[in-house]
Amino acid sequence: MAKDKLADISTKAPNKEDKAEIKAKTEKILAELDDLQNLLYAGREHAVLIVLQGMDAAGKDGTIRKVFGQLNPQGVAVQPFKGPTEDELAHDFLWRIHRHAPAKGMMQVFNRSHYEDVLIQRVHSWIDDKVAFQRMKAINQFEQLLAKHNNTVILKFYLHISPEEQAGRLAERTEDPTKMWKYNAADLAEAKLWDKYRAAYDDVFEHCSDIPWHIVPADNNWYKEYYIAKTVRDALKALDMHYPRLKTSDAKVGH
Amino acid sequence: MAKDKLADISTKAPNKEDKAEIKAKTEKILAELDDLQNLLYAGREHAVLIVLQGMDAAGKDGTIRKVFGQLNPQGVAVQPFKGPTEDELAHDFLWRIHRHAPAKGMMQVFNRSHYEDVLIQRVHSWIDDKVAFQRMKAINQFEQLLAKHNNTVILKFYLHISPEEQAGRLAERTEDPTKMWKYNAADLAEAKLWDKYRAAYDDVFEHCSDIPWHIVPADNNWYKEYYIAKTVRDALKALDMHYPRLKTSDAKVGH
């Protein structure tokens, strides 16, 4: 069934890359990104949606802190999606997602997203394949709605870590006092479902790629941060935004 | 361009119908509908969305009062859609609509709706045909999302009145002290765009009929109320709902 697309992609930073050099580059990129995000906010012509997906401990929280946390919070919002509430379950699965879609001018970061509705729900057989594929179709249409009808740039990142790296990070949460708050016994049970998750992700990569996925080698945080910062910077740069000029009605002649 | 589908449909109650008889029938239907809505609320398996569209003075407000106002307000919500706010305009046109989609168990009435985004906006050339047809496609997908992914029964009503009837009702608003609050000089200007609205509606009927439209003869309020109440009653009856049984965990043996 699944093609295991991820099997061919390394979870590690390329050998040739030097950590110190990459970190310096990331600093530079983040400064550029800060300017670009300010332009985005000033122009209010485009919206930006960042989707972060990955196994537990793949580094989603760290990405938010180290990359998006460097930008002006007035123009950047973060929305985590946990298990749905009773009210959310009484609506279609995109209802709670849509209300957090970014306004023009805003950059919205989703920490997990609508994709959980075809991942965790599928892995645990809470939905069958038929519903899963109907949902994937609805997801494509929803993303096109945001893209076409609100000029939304959607950047979807899969944080790609190895099972070994994950095991190490989860263990750390039981040992490091600054990380214990993240420990959740359920994560260990989920980790055992790795193969099922991989298969569900493979279907997502195949069937929800009208707007492409970025598979981020994420075993090394410094490389992951660089990769994501660079991808977002490049996407914003491609918009070729300019600061709006004075509105004619506001323009003053003379002093 | 337009087929003027409405030209072949009378705005008047059929000749054979007797007003007093119909009114008595409506009373009976509303009592049945009250029971059915209670079932809907108790079962929480389906959602119901009622879309009311029509020219100014077509009788949308009256329908809400006389038909839906007879039901238990705990399970029936009404949402009017006026001109969009600045924040709404900064999102895709379905953003503000989606948040008011009914939860399972609820009946939601839209007084005007997402269709305004392909009607008034098109009539005034605020959007071009390309955008209008993209929106109609997005509307179909959105309605399917609600229908397929949240068991939503969607009933779309066009309140069909004649230009003469409209003119009379708008005039009444300048004369009847209990109706003056509804008077809006802009309505008279809109009424002059009747042919353009008819053409825009025709495209809606043709391109957004995956979920069918009900064209309601609406010159006679008593007939309009009967028609809508009956259509909603029939749709809810067809769901074949039953009151949920005691949950096993709650069931008590003996007293």
mmCIF file of N, CA, C and O in Angstrom, chain A residues 47 87 89-95 98-104 131 134-138 141-142 144-146 148-150, chain B residues 47 87 89-96 98-104 131 134-135 137-138 141-142 144-146 148-150:
data_model
loop_
_atom_site.group_PDB
_atom_site.id
_atom_site.type_symbol
_atom_site.label_atom_id
_atom_site.label_comp_id
_atom_site.label_asym_id
_atom_site.label_seq_id
_atom_site.Cartn_x
_atom_site.Cartn_y
_atom_site.Cartn_z
ATOM 1 N N ALA A 47 -1.609 36.367 2.873
ATOM 2 C CA ALA A 47 -1.588 35.726 4.180
ATOM 3 C C ALA A 47 -0.587 34.571 4.090
ATOM 4 O O ALA A 47 -0.307 34.081 2.999
ATOM 5 N N ASP A 87 -17.573 20.402 21.433
ATOM 6 C CA ASP A 87 -18.173 21.321 20.467
ATOM 7 C C ASP A 87 -17.505 21.180 19.102
ATOM 8 O O ASP A 87 -18.171 21.214 18.057
ATOM 9 N N LEU A 89 -16.061 18.498 17.927
ATOM 10 C CA LEU A 89 -16.468 17.199 17.364
ATOM 11 C C LEU A 89 -17.883 17.244 16.783
ATOM 12 O O LEU A 89 -18.246 16.401 15.967
ATOM 13 N N ALA A 90 -18.680 18.211 17.227
ATOM 14 C CA ALA A 90 -20.050 18.336 16.703
ATOM 15 C C ALA A 90 -20.074 19.090 15.376
ATOM 16 O O ALA A 90 -21.140 19.361 14.832
ATOM 17 N N HIS A 91 -18.889 19.430 14.851
ATOM 18 C CA HIS A 91 -18.798 20.114 13.559
ATOM 19 C C HIS A 91 -17.900 19.313 12.623
ATOM 20 O O HIS A 91 -17.208 18.392 13.049
ATOM 21 N N ASP A 92 -17.898 19.693 11.354
ATOM 22 C CA ASP A 92 -16.964 19.062 10.428
ATOM 23 C C ASP A 92 -15.535 19.323 10.900
ATOM 24 O O ASP A 92 -15.274 20.313 11.582
ATOM 25 N N PHE A 93 -14.613 18.455 10.505
ATOM 26 C CA PHE A 93 -13.251 18.504 11.071
ATOM 27 C C PHE A 93 -12.481 19.770 10.699
ATOM 28 O O PHE A 93 -11.491 20.100 11.356
ATOM 29 N N LEU A 94 -12.929 20.482 9.675
ATOM 30 C CA LEU A 94 -12.209 21.700 9.284
ATOM 31 C C LEU A 94 -12.749 22.963 9.947
ATOM 32 O O LEU A 94 -12.164 24.035 9.828
ATOM 33 N N TRP A 95 -13.854 22.813 10.659
ATOM 34 C CA TRP A 95 -14.500 23.976 11.291
ATOM 35 C C TRP A 95 -13.558 24.691 12.261
ATOM 36 O O TRP A 95 -13.404 25.916 12.221
ATOM 37 N N HIS A 98 -10.562 26.291 10.213
ATOM 38 C CA HIS A 98 -10.849 27.437 9.355
ATOM 39 C C HIS A 98 -10.862 28.745 10.148
ATOM 40 O O HIS A 98 -10.393 29.776 9.690
ATOM 41 N N ARG A 99 -11.409 28.704 11.362
ATOM 42 C CA ARG A 99 -11.495 29.954 12.126
ATOM 43 C C ARG A 99 -10.126 30.522 12.474
ATOM 44 O O ARG A 99 -10.018 31.705 12.791
ATOM 45 N N HIS A 100 -9.092 29.708 12.413
ATOM 46 C CA HIS A 100 -7.736 30.194 12.682
ATOM 47 C C HIS A 100 -6.944 30.445 11.406
ATOM 48 O O HIS A 100 -5.734 30.659 11.465
ATOM 49 N N ALA A 101 -7.610 30.406 10.270
ATOM 50 C CA ALA A 101 -6.922 30.731 9.012
ATOM 51 C C ALA A 101 -6.444 32.180 9.082
ATOM 52 O O ALA A 101 -7.124 33.033 9.645
ATOM 53 N N PRO A 102 -5.267 32.460 8.550
ATOM 54 C CA PRO A 102 -4.696 33.804 8.705
ATOM 55 C C PRO A 102 -5.429 34.867 7.892
ATOM 56 O O PRO A 102 -5.826 34.624 6.759
ATOM 57 N N ALA A 103 -5.591 36.038 8.510
ATOM 58 C CA ALA A 103 -6.055 37.220 7.778
ATOM 59 C C ALA A 103 -4.923 37.705 6.883
ATOM 60 O O ALA A 103 -3.748 37.405 7.128
ATOM 61 N N LYS A 104 -5.285 38.449 5.858
ATOM 62 C CA LYS A 104 -4.239 39.054 5.011
ATOM 63 C C LYS A 104 -3.330 39.916 5.895
ATOM 64 O O LYS A 104 -3.813 40.658 6.748
ATOM 65 N N VAL A 131 -13.488 7.294 4.792
ATOM 66 C CA VAL A 131 -13.586 8.630 5.399
ATOM 67 C C VAL A 131 -12.234 9.350 5.287
ATOM 68 O O VAL A 131 -12.178 10.542 4.976
ATOM 69 N N GLN A 134 -11.908 10.735 1.837
ATOM 70 C CA GLN A 134 -12.843 11.862 1.679
ATOM 71 C C GLN A 134 -12.280 13.103 2.374
ATOM 72 O O GLN A 134 -12.386 14.221 1.875
ATOM 73 N N ARG A 135 -11.698 12.881 3.545
ATOM 74 C CA ARG A 135 -11.118 14.015 4.266
ATOM 75 C C ARG A 135 -9.929 14.605 3.520
ATOM 76 O O ARG A 135 -9.756 15.822 3.466
ATOM 77 N N MET A 136 -9.106 13.742 2.947
ATOM 78 C CA MET A 136 -7.947 14.262 2.213
ATOM 79 C C MET A 136 -8.401 15.120 1.031
ATOM 80 O O MET A 136 -7.811 16.158 0.745
ATOM 81 N N LYS A 137 -9.475 14.693 0.388
ATOM 82 C CA LYS A 137 -10.026 15.485 -0.719
ATOM 83 C C LYS A 137 -10.523 16.846 -0.190
ATOM 84 O O LYS A 137 -10.263 17.896 -0.794
ATOM 85 N N ALA A 138 -11.226 16.794 0.937
ATOM 86 C CA ALA A 138 -11.744 18.036 1.529
ATOM 87 C C ALA A 138 -10.588 18.949 1.952
ATOM 88 O O ALA A 138 -10.677 20.175 1.848
ATOM 89 N N GLN A 141 -9.314 20.810 -1.069
ATOM 90 C CA GLN A 141 -10.238 21.884 -1.453
ATOM 91 C C GLN A 141 -10.144 23.049 -0.479
ATOM 92 O O GLN A 141 -10.180 24.213 -0.878
ATOM 93 N N PHE A 142 -9.998 22.720 0.803
ATOM 94 C CA PHE A 142 -9.866 23.759 1.827
ATOM 95 C C PHE A 142 -8.584 24.579 1.610
ATOM 96 O O PHE A 142 -8.604 25.817 1.668
ATOM 97 N N GLN A 144 -7.032 25.014 -1.149
ATOM 98 C CA GLN A 144 -7.209 25.835 -2.356
ATOM 99 C C GLN A 144 -8.073 27.061 -2.056
ATOM 100 O O GLN A 144 -7.865 28.134 -2.627
ATOM 101 N N LEU A 145 -9.059 26.876 -1.178
ATOM 102 C CA LEU A 145 -9.899 28.010 -0.784
ATOM 103 C C LEU A 145 -9.037 29.114 -0.164
ATOM 104 O O LEU A 145 -9.139 30.286 -0.539
ATOM 105 N N LEU A 146 -8.169 28.729 0.762
ATOM 106 C CA LEU A 146 -7.295 29.715 1.394
ATOM 107 C C LEU A 146 -6.324 30.323 0.377
ATOM 108 O O LEU A 146 -6.086 31.534 0.369
ATOM 109 N N LYS A 148 -6.509 30.417 -3.079
ATOM 110 C CA LYS A 148 -7.088 31.177 -4.203
ATOM 111 C C LYS A 148 -7.951 32.334 -3.751
ATOM 112 O O LYS A 148 -8.034 33.343 -4.437
ATOM 113 N N HIS A 149 -8.638 32.156 -2.631
ATOM 114 C CA HIS A 149 -9.628 33.165 -2.260
ATOM 115 C C HIS A 149 -9.146 34.101 -1.155
ATOM 116 O O HIS A 149 -9.885 34.959 -0.722
ATOM 117 N N ASN A 150 -7.918 33.882 -0.665
ATOM 118 C CA ASN A 150 -7.379 34.857 0.283
ATOM 119 C C ASN A 150 -5.868 35.032 0.141
ATOM 120 O O ASN A 150 -5.204 35.423 1.094
ATOM 121 N N ALA B 47 -27.119 17.733 11.541
ATOM 122 C CA ALA B 47 -27.242 19.186 11.669
ATOM 123 C C ALA B 47 -28.148 19.650 10.534
ATOM 124 O O ALA B 47 -28.275 18.957 9.519
ATOM 125 N N ASP B 87 -12.301 42.800 9.239
ATOM 126 C CA ASP B 87 -11.645 41.535 9.575
ATOM 127 C C ASP B 87 -12.161 40.406 8.673
ATOM 128 O O ASP B 87 -11.401 39.544 8.241
ATOM 129 N N LEU B 89 -13.305 40.752 5.644
ATOM 130 C CA LEU B 89 -12.768 40.976 4.294
ATOM 131 C C LEU B 89 -11.310 40.552 4.184
ATOM 132 O O LEU B 89 -10.810 40.316 3.089
ATOM 133 N N ALA B 90 -10.625 40.450 5.319
ATOM 134 C CA ALA B 90 -9.218 40.030 5.304
ATOM 135 C C ALA B 90 -9.081 38.512 5.261
ATOM 136 O O ALA B 90 -7.982 37.978 5.336
ATOM 137 N N HIS B 91 -10.227 37.819 5.166
ATOM 138 C CA HIS B 91 -10.222 36.356 5.059
ATOM 139 C C HIS B 91 -10.965 35.923 3.795
ATOM 140 O O HIS B 91 -11.659 36.723 3.169
ATOM 141 N N ASP B 92 -10.857 34.642 3.465
ATOM 142 C CA ASP B 92 -11.653 34.129 2.350
ATOM 143 C C ASP B 92 -13.135 34.312 2.668
ATOM 144 O O ASP B 92 -13.528 34.351 3.830
ATOM 145 N N PHE B 93 -13.963 34.389 1.617
ATOM 146 C CA PHE B 93 -15.378 34.765 1.806
ATOM 147 C C PHE B 93 -16.175 33.734 2.608
ATOM 148 O O PHE B 93 -17.244 34.064 3.132
ATOM 149 N N LEU B 94 -15.674 32.516 2.738
ATOM 150 C CA LEU B 94 -16.411 31.492 3.493
ATOM 151 C C LEU B 94 -16.011 31.434 4.975
ATOM 152 O O LEU B 94 -16.644 30.730 5.759
ATOM 153 N N TRP B 95 -14.987 32.179 5.336
ATOM 154 C CA TRP B 95 -14.476 32.157 6.720
ATOM 155 C C TRP B 95 -15.559 32.537 7.719
ATOM 156 O O TRP B 95 -15.800 31.849 8.704
ATOM 157 N N ARG B 96 -16.226 33.656 7.442
ATOM 158 C CA ARG B 96 -17.242 34.110 8.403
ATOM 159 C C ARG B 96 -18.488 33.227 8.375
ATOM 160 O O ARG B 96 -19.251 33.184 9.334
ATOM 161 N N HIS B 98 -18.420 29.792 7.699
ATOM 162 C CA HIS B 98 -18.102 28.474 8.264
ATOM 163 C C HIS B 98 -18.242 28.465 9.784
ATOM 164 O O HIS B 98 -18.714 27.505 10.383
ATOM 165 N N ARG B 99 -17.836 29.555 10.434
ATOM 166 C CA ARG B 99 -17.894 29.563 11.900
ATOM 167 C C ARG B 99 -19.320 29.469 12.409
ATOM 168 O O ARG B 99 -19.529 29.129 13.578
ATOM 169 N N HIS B 100 -20.304 29.787 11.574
ATOM 170 C CA HIS B 100 -21.704 29.673 11.984
ATOM 171 C C HIS B 100 -22.374 28.402 11.461
ATOM 172 O O HIS B 100 -23.597 28.280 11.535
ATOM 173 N N ALA B 101 -21.598 27.498 10.927
ATOM 174 C CA ALA B 101 -22.165 26.218 10.487
ATOM 175 C C ALA B 101 -22.729 25.493 11.706
ATOM 176 O O ALA B 101 -22.163 25.571 12.794
ATOM 177 N N PRO B 102 -23.868 24.826 11.534
ATOM 178 C CA PRO B 102 -24.519 24.218 12.704
ATOM 179 C C PRO B 102 -23.772 23.011 13.269
ATOM 180 O O PRO B 102 -23.238 22.198 12.528
ATOM 181 N N ALA B 103 -23.750 22.937 14.591
ATOM 182 C CA ALA B 103 -23.272 21.729 15.275
ATOM 183 C C ALA B 103 -24.324 20.644 15.099
ATOM 184 O O ALA B 103 -25.497 20.936 14.832
ATOM 185 N N LYS B 104 -23.914 19.406 15.252
ATOM 186 C CA LYS B 104 -24.885 18.305 15.217
ATOM 187 C C LYS B 104 -25.939 18.545 16.292
ATOM 188 O O LYS B 104 -25.610 18.903 17.428
ATOM 189 N N VAL B 131 -13.816 35.304 -10.933
ATOM 190 C CA VAL B 131 -13.869 35.131 -9.476
ATOM 191 C C VAL B 131 -15.234 34.577 -9.063
ATOM 192 O O VAL B 131 -15.336 33.688 -8.214
ATOM 193 N N GLN B 134 -15.282 30.907 -9.701
ATOM 194 C CA GLN B 134 -14.400 30.236 -8.722
ATOM 195 C C GLN B 134 -15.106 30.137 -7.373
ATOM 196 O O GLN B 134 -15.009 29.140 -6.677
ATOM 197 N N ARG B 135 -15.800 31.214 -7.016
ATOM 198 C CA ARG B 135 -16.517 31.197 -5.744
ATOM 199 C C ARG B 135 -17.657 30.181 -5.753
ATOM 200 O O ARG B 135 -17.887 29.502 -4.755
ATOM 201 N N LYS B 137 -17.788 27.451 -7.335
ATOM 202 C CA LYS B 137 -17.160 26.126 -7.172
ATOM 203 C C LYS B 137 -16.794 25.900 -5.697
ATOM 204 O O LYS B 137 -17.060 24.835 -5.129
ATOM 205 N N ALA B 138 -16.224 26.928 -5.085
ATOM 206 C CA ALA B 138 -15.848 26.815 -3.664
ATOM 207 C C ALA B 138 -17.090 26.622 -2.788
ATOM 208 O O ALA B 138 -17.052 25.897 -1.789
ATOM 209 N N GLN B 141 -18.142 23.001 -2.911
ATOM 210 C CA GLN B 141 -17.243 22.171 -2.098
ATOM 211 C C GLN B 141 -17.511 22.382 -0.610
ATOM 212 O O GLN B 141 -17.496 21.436 0.178
ATOM 213 N N PHE B 142 -17.766 23.615 -0.242
ATOM 214 C CA PHE B 142 -18.062 23.945 1.158
ATOM 215 C C PHE B 142 -19.357 23.260 1.606
ATOM 216 O O PHE B 142 -19.425 22.673 2.692
ATOM 217 N N GLN B 144 -20.649 20.606 0.387
ATOM 218 C CA GLN B 144 -20.384 19.163 0.482
ATOM 219 C C GLN B 144 -19.631 18.832 1.773
ATOM 220 O O GLN B 144 -19.839 17.768 2.369
ATOM 221 N N LEU B 145 -18.735 19.710 2.162
ATOM 222 C CA LEU B 145 -18.009 19.505 3.428
ATOM 223 C C LEU B 145 -18.993 19.400 4.585
ATOM 224 O O LEU B 145 -18.927 18.478 5.400
ATOM 225 N N LEU B 146 -19.938 20.338 4.639
ATOM 226 C CA LEU B 146 -20.924 20.305 5.719
ATOM 227 C C LEU B 146 -21.810 19.068 5.602
ATOM 228 O O LEU B 146 -22.115 18.409 6.598
ATOM 229 N N LYS B 148 -21.285 16.090 3.931
ATOM 230 C CA LYS B 148 -20.626 14.780 4.055
ATOM 231 C C LYS B 148 -19.897 14.605 5.366
ATOM 232 O O LYS B 148 -19.795 13.506 5.887
ATOM 233 N N HIS B 149 -19.311 15.686 5.860
ATOM 234 C CA HIS B 149 -18.435 15.541 7.026
ATOM 235 C C HIS B 149 -19.086 15.956 8.332
ATOM 236 O O HIS B 149 -18.444 15.909 9.373
ATOM 237 N N ASN B 150 -20.333 16.433 8.255
ATOM 238 C CA ASN B 150 -21.022 16.691 9.519
ATOM 239 C C ASN B 150 -22.515 16.366 9.442
ATOM 240 O O ASN B 150 -23.295 16.923 10.218
#
